[in-house]
Short mmCIF file of C-alpha atoms in Angstrom, two decimals:
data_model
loop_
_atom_site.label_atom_id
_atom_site.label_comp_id
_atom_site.label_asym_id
_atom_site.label_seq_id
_atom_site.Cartn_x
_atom_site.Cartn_y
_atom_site.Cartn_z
CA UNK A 1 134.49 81.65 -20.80
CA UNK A 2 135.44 85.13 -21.58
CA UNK A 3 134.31 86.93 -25.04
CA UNK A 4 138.84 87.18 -25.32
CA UNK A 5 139.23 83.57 -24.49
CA UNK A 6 136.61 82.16 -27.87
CA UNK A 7 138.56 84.79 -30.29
CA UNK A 8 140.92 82.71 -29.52
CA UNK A 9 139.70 79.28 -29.96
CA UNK A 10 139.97 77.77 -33.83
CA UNK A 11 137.47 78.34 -35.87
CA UNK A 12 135.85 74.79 -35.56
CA UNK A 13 135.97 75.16 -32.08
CA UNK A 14 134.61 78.36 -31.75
CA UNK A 15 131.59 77.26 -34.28
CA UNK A 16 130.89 74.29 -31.83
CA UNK A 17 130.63 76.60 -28.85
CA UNK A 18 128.39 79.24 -29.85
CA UNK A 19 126.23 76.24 -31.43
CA UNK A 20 126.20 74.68 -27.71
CA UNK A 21 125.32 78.22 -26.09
CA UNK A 22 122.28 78.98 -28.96
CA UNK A 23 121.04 75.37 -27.89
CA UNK A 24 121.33 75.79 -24.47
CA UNK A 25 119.97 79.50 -24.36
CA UNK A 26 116.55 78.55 -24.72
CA UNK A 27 116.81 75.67 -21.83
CA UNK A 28 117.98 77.88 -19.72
CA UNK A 29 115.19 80.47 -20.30
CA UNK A 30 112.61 78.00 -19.05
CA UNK A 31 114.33 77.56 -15.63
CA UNK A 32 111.93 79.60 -13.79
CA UNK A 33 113.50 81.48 -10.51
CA UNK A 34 113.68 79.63 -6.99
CA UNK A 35 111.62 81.25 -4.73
CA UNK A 36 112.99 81.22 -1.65
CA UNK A 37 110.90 80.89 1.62
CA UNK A 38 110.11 79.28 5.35
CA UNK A 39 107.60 76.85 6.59
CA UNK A 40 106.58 77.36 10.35
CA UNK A 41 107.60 74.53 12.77
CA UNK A 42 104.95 72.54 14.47
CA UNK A 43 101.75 75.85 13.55
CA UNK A 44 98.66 73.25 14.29
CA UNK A 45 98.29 72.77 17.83
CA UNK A 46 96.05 69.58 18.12
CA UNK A 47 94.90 68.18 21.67
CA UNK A 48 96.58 65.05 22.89
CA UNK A 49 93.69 62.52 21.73
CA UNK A 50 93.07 64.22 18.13
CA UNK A 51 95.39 63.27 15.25
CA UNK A 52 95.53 64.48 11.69
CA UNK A 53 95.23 61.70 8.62
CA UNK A 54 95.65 62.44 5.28
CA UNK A 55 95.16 66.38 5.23
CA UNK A 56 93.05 66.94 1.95
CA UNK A 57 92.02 70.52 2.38
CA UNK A 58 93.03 73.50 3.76
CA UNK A 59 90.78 77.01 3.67
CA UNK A 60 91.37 80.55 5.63
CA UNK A 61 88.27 82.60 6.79
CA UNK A 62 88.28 86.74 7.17
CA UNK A 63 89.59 86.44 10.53
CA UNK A 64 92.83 83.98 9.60
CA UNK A 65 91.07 80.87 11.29
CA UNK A 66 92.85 77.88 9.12
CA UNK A 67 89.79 75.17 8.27
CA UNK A 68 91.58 71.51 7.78
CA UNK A 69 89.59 68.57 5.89
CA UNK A 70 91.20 65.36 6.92
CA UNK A 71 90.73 61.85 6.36
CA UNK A 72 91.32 61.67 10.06
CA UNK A 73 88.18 59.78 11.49
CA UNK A 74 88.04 55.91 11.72
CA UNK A 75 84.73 55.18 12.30
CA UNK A 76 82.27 53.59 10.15
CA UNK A 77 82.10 51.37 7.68
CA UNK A 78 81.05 52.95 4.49
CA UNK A 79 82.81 50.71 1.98
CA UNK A 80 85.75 51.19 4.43
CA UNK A 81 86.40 53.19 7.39
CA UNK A 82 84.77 56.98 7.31
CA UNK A 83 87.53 59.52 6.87
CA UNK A 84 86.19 62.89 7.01
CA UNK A 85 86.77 65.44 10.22
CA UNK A 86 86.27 69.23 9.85
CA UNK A 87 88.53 71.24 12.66
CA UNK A 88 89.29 74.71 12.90
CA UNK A 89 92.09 76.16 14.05
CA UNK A 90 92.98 80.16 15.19
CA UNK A 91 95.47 82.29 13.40
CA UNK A 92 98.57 81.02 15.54
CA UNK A 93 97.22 77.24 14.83
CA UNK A 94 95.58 76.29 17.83
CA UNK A 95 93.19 73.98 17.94
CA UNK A 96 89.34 75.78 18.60
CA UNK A 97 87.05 73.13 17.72
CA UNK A 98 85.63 70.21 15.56
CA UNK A 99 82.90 71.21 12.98
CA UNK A 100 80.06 68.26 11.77
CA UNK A 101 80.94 66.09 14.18
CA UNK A 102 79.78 62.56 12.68
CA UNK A 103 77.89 64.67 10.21
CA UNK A 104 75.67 62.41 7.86
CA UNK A 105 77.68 63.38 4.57
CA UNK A 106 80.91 62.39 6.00
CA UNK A 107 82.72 59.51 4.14
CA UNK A 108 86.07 60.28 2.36
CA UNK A 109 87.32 63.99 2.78
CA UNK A 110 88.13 65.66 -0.66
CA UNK A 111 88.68 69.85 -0.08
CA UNK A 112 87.50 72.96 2.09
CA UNK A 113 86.56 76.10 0.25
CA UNK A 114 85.27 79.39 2.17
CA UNK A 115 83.48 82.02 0.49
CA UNK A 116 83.49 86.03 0.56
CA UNK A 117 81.01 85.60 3.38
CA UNK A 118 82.90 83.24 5.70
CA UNK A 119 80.56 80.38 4.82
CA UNK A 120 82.70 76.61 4.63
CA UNK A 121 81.99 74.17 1.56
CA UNK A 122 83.29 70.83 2.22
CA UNK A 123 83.05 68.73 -0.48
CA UNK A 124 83.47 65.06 0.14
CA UNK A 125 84.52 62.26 -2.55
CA UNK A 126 83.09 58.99 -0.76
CA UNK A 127 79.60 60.29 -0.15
CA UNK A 128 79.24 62.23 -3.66
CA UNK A 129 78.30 65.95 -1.32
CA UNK A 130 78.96 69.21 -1.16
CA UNK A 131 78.13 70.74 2.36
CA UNK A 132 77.54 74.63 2.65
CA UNK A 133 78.19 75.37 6.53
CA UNK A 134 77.66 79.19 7.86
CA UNK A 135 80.45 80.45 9.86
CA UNK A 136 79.23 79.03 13.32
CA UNK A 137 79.31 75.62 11.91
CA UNK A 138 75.66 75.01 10.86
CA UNK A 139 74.54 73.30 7.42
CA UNK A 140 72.54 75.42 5.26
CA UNK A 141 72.69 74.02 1.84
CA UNK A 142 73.63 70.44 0.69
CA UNK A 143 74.22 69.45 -2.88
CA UNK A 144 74.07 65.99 -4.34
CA UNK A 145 73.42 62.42 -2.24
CA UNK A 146 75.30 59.58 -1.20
CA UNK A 147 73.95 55.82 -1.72
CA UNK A 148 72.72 54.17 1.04
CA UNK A 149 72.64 50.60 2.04
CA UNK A 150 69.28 49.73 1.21
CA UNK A 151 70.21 51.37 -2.48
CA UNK A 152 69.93 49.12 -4.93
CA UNK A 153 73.33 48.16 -6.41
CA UNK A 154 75.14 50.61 -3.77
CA UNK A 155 78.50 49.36 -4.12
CA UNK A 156 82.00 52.12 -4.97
CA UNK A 157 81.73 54.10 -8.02
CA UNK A 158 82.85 51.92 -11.36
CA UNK A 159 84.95 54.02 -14.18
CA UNK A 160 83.00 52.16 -17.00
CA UNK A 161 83.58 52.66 -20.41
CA UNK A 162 81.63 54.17 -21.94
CA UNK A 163 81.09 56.47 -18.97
CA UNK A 164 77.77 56.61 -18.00
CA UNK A 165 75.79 60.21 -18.21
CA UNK A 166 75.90 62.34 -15.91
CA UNK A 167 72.40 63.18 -13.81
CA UNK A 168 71.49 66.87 -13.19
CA UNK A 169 72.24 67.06 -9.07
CA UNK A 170 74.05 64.46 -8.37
CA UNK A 171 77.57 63.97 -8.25
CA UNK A 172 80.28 60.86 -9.18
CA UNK A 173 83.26 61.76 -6.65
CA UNK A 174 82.99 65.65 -6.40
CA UNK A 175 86.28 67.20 -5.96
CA UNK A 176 85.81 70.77 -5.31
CA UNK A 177 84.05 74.14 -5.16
CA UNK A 178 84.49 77.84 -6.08
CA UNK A 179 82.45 81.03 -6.90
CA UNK A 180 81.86 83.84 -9.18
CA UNK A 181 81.50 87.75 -8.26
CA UNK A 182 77.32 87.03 -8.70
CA UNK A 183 77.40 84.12 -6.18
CA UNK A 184 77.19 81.50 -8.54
CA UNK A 185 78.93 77.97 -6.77
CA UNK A 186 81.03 75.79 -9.26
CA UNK A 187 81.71 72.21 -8.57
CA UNK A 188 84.32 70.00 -10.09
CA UNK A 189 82.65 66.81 -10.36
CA UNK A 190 85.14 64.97 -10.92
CA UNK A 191 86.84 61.24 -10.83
CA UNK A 192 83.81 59.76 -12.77
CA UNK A 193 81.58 62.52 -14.39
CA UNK A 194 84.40 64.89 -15.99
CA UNK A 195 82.50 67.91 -15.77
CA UNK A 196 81.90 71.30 -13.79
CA UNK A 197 78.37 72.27 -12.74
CA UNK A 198 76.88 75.73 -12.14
CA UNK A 199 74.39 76.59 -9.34
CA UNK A 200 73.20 79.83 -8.38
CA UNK A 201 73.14 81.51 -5.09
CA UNK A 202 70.15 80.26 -3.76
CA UNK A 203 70.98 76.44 -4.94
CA UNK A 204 69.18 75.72 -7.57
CA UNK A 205 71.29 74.15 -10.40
CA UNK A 206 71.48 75.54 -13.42
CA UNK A 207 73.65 73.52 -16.00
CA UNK A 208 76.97 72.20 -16.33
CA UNK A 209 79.76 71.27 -18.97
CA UNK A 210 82.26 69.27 -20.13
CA UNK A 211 82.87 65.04 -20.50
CA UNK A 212 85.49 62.74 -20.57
CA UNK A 213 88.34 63.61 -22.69
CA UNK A 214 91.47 65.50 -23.60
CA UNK A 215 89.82 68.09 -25.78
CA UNK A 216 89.21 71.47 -25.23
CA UNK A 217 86.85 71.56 -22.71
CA UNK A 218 86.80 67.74 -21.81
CA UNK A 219 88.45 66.85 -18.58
CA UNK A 220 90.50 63.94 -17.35
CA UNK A 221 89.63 64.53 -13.27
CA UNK A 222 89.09 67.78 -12.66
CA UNK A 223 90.49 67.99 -9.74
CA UNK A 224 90.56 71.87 -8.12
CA UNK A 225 88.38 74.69 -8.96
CA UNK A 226 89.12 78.88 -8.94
CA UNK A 227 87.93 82.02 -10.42
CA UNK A 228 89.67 85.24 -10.73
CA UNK A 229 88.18 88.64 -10.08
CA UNK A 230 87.27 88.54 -13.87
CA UNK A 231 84.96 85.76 -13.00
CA UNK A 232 86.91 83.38 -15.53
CA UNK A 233 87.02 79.55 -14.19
CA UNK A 234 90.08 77.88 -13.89
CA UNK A 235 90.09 74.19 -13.74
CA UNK A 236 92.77 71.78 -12.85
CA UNK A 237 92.99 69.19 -15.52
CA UNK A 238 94.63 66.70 -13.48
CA UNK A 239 94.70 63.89 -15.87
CA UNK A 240 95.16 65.73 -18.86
CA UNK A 241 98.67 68.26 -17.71
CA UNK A 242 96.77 71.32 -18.19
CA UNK A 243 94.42 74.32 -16.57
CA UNK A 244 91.60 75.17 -18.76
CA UNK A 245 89.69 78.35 -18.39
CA UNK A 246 86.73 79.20 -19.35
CA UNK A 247 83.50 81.72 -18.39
CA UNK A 248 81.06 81.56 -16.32
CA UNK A 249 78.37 79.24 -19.06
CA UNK A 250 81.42 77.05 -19.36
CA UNK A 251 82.76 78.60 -22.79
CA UNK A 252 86.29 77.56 -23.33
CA UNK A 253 88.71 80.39 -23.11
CA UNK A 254 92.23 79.05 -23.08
CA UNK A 255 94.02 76.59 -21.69
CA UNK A 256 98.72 75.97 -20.42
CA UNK A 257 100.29 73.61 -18.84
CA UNK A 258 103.23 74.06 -16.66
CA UNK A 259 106.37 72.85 -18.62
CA UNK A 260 109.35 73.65 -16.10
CA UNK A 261 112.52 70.77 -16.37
CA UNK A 262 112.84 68.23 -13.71
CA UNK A 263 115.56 68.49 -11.50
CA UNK A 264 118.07 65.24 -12.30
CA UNK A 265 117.88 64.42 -8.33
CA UNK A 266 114.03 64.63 -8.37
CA UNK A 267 112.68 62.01 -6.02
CA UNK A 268 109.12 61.05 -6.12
CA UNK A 269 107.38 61.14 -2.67
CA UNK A 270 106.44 57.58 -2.71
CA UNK A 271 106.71 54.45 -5.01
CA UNK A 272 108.95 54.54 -8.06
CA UNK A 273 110.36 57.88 -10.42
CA UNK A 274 107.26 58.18 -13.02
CA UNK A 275 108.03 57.98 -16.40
CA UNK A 276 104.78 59.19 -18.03
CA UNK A 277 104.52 61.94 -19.70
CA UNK A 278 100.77 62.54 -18.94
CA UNK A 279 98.33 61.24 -16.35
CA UNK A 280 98.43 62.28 -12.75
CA UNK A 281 102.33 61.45 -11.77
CA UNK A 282 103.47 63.28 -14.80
CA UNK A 283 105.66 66.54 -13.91
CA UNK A 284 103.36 70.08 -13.74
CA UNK A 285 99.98 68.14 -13.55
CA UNK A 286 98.38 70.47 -11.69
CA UNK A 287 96.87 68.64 -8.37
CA UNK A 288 95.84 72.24 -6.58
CA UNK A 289 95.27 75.40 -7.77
CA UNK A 290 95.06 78.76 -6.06
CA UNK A 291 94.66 82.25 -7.09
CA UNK A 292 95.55 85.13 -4.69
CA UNK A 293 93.15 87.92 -3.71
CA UNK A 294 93.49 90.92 -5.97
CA UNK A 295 94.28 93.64 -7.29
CA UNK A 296 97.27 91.67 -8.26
CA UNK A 297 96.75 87.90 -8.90
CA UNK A 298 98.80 85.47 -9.51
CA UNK A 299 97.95 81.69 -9.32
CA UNK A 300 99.61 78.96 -7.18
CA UNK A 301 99.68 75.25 -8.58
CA UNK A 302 101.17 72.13 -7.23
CA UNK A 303 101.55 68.89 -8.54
CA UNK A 304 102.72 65.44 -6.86
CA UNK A 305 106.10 64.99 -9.16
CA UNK A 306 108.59 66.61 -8.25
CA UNK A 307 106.07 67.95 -5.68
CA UNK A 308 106.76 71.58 -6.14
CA UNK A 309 104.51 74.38 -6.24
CA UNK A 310 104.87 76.82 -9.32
CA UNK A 311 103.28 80.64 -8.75
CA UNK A 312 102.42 81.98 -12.29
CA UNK A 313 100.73 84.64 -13.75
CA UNK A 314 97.04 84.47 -14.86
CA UNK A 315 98.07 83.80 -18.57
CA UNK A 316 100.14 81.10 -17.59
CA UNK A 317 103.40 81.69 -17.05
CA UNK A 318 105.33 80.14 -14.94
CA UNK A 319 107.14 83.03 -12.59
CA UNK A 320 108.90 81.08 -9.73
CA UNK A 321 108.99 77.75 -8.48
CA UNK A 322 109.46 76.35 -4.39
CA UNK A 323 109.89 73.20 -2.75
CA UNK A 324 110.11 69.45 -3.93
CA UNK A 325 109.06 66.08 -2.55
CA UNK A 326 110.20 64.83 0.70
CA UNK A 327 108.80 64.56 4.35
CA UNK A 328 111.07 67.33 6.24
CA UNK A 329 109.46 70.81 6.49
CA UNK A 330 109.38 72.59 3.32
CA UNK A 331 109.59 69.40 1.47
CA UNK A 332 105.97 68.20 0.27
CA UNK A 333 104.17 64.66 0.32
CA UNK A 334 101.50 65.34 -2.28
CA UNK A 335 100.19 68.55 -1.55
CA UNK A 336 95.80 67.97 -2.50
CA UNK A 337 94.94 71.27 -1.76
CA UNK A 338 96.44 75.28 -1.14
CA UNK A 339 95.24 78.34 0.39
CA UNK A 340 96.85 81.34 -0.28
CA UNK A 341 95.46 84.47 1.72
CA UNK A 342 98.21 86.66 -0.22
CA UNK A 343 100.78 86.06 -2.77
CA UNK A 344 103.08 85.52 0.31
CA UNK A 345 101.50 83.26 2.25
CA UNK A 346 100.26 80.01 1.52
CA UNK A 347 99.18 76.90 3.40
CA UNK A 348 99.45 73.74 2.13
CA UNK A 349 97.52 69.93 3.02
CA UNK A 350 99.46 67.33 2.22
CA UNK A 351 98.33 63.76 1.61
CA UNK A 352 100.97 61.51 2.48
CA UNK A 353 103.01 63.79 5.77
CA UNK A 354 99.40 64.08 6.79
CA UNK A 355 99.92 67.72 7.45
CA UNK A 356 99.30 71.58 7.04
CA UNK A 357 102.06 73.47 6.51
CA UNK A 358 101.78 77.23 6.62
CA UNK A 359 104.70 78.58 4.17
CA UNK A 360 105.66 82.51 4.44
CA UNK A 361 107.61 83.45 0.79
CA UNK A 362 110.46 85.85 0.49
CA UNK A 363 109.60 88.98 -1.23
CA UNK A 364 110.88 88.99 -4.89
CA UNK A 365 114.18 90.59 -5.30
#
């Protein structure tokens, strides 16, 4: 409506219009711009007898090689069938080989991490591990231990209440990994313990934070882990809609939550439209996080309802959004973990498509 045509409404009229726009002004400030992009048709090249299950984890090395964590395997049992396969891939996805073939930590694939040095971190949920591979493939560090059958009481990990304390160097369903400027490994740790534990470069642990709770500095699964070039942490605070930050001896910094509306024709990816407004499901509860090399960074998130992905800036805003929920390319099926190589270009693992897709963004206009 033109400025001429509300002169000319009555005065009642015209006072119920500008109400509605003052209302409406700040909705429409939170819609975030689209970000427009492409997702590459068929980029993994796998060999006629190797198949892809749920994709977990997705890493790029110095070279672009793409590292996939999937829950691919079917061998075992554990408590069920092992799911855990490590495969690398070369920069125009083709397949190059497996890595840990029926390695001993392998139970129930989580995420892939690779460090400055080209080193892979797998950290694996079902066996309670974190792996440290060097580029050619070989372990050099493991962290944590899972339970055996001759264990005493080894049976799946119980969420009692009260939790039970954590024990210095051993993990309850370890979710991820990341590192500080110093060399410093942090590990979300995770489903059951609620906290994030510091070890130095060589291995030795050194302390962690955090517990159960929705507090500052309490956690409801962490789920992903990553530091910026001012060596702050970032943790996903799956359960609790929110990233926390804090430094590297766990001091809380800050802590946002990504608050962007939900499209009416929003879909979820499987079972029935949430309704919570908290708790894993609930809309901008952040299942993967991402920050960008520098000098530059921004932050990628993505959670499973609507199943978008939201770039923002390091203080938390929310600068575009891409994508939503669906199994066609550039729709997403749960996306558990994102690489991002450069601000625009990403590569996503999604649980329930069992897939990688590698997304190229459109430039900001």
């Amino acid at each position: 409506m033109m400025r001429s045509e509300v002169a000319r409404l009555n005065p009642m009229k015209r006072f119920h219009f500008i109400l509605l726009f003052l209302v409406a002004a700040p909705i429409l400030a939170q819609q975030p711009p689209e970000i427009r992009f492409q997702s590459v048709p068929n980029f993994l090249k796998l060999p006629p007898d190797l198949y892809l299950g749920e994709a977990t984890g997705v890493a790029v090395n110095s070279k672009g090689h793409i590292l996939v964590f999937s829950r691919g395997n079917t061998t075992g049992p554990v408590y069920s069938a092992v799911a855990a396969q490590l495969l690398e891939f070369a920069p125009d996805g083709k397949f190059l080989h497996e890595i840990g073939h029926n390695l001993y930590a392998w139970s129930f694939a989580h995420t892939v991490k690779i460090d400055k040095d080209d080193n892979i971190w797998a950290a694996d949920k079902g066996s309670d591990m974190v792996i440290k591979f060097n580029p050619e493939g070989r372990v050099v560090l493991v962290f944590g231990r899972k339970q055996e059958a001759s264990d005493e009481g080894t049976e799946p990990l119980k969420h009692v209440k009260p939790p039970l304390p954590p024990i210095d160097g051993l993990f309850r369903q370890v979710t991820d990994v990341a590192w500080d400027s110093a060399g410093n490994t942090f590990i979300s740790d995770g489903y059951v313990n609620s906290r994030i534990a510091k070890v130095d470069k060589d291995g030795n642990w050194l302390k962690s934070w955090g517990e159960p709770g929705d507090q500052p500095g309490q956690f409801s699964t962490p789920h992903s882990i990553a530091v910026d070039a001012q060596n702050h942490i970032y943790v996903a605070d799956r359960g609790n809609r929110r990233i926390q930050v804090f430094d590297t001896e766990g001091k809380f910094l800050r802590q946002f939550t990504i608050d962007v509306p939900i499209p009416p024709d929003a879909r979820p990816a499987i079972g029935n439209k949430p309704t919570a407004t908290t708790g894993t499901m609930s809309r901008g509860a952040p299942w993967a996080i991402c920050i960008t090399p520098g000098p530059n960074q921004v932050l990628y998130a993505s959670d499973a309802f609507p199943g978008r992905i939201y770039k923002l800036s390091l203080d938390g805003k929310v600068l575009g959004v891409l994508g939503k929920s669906g199994k066609q390319l550039g729709q997403f099926g749960w996306i558990h973990e994102i690489a991002c190589p450069s601000a625009d270009e990403l590569y996503v693992a999604e649980l329930l498509n069992w897939r990688v897709q590698k997304l190229i963004l459109e430039p900001a206009h």
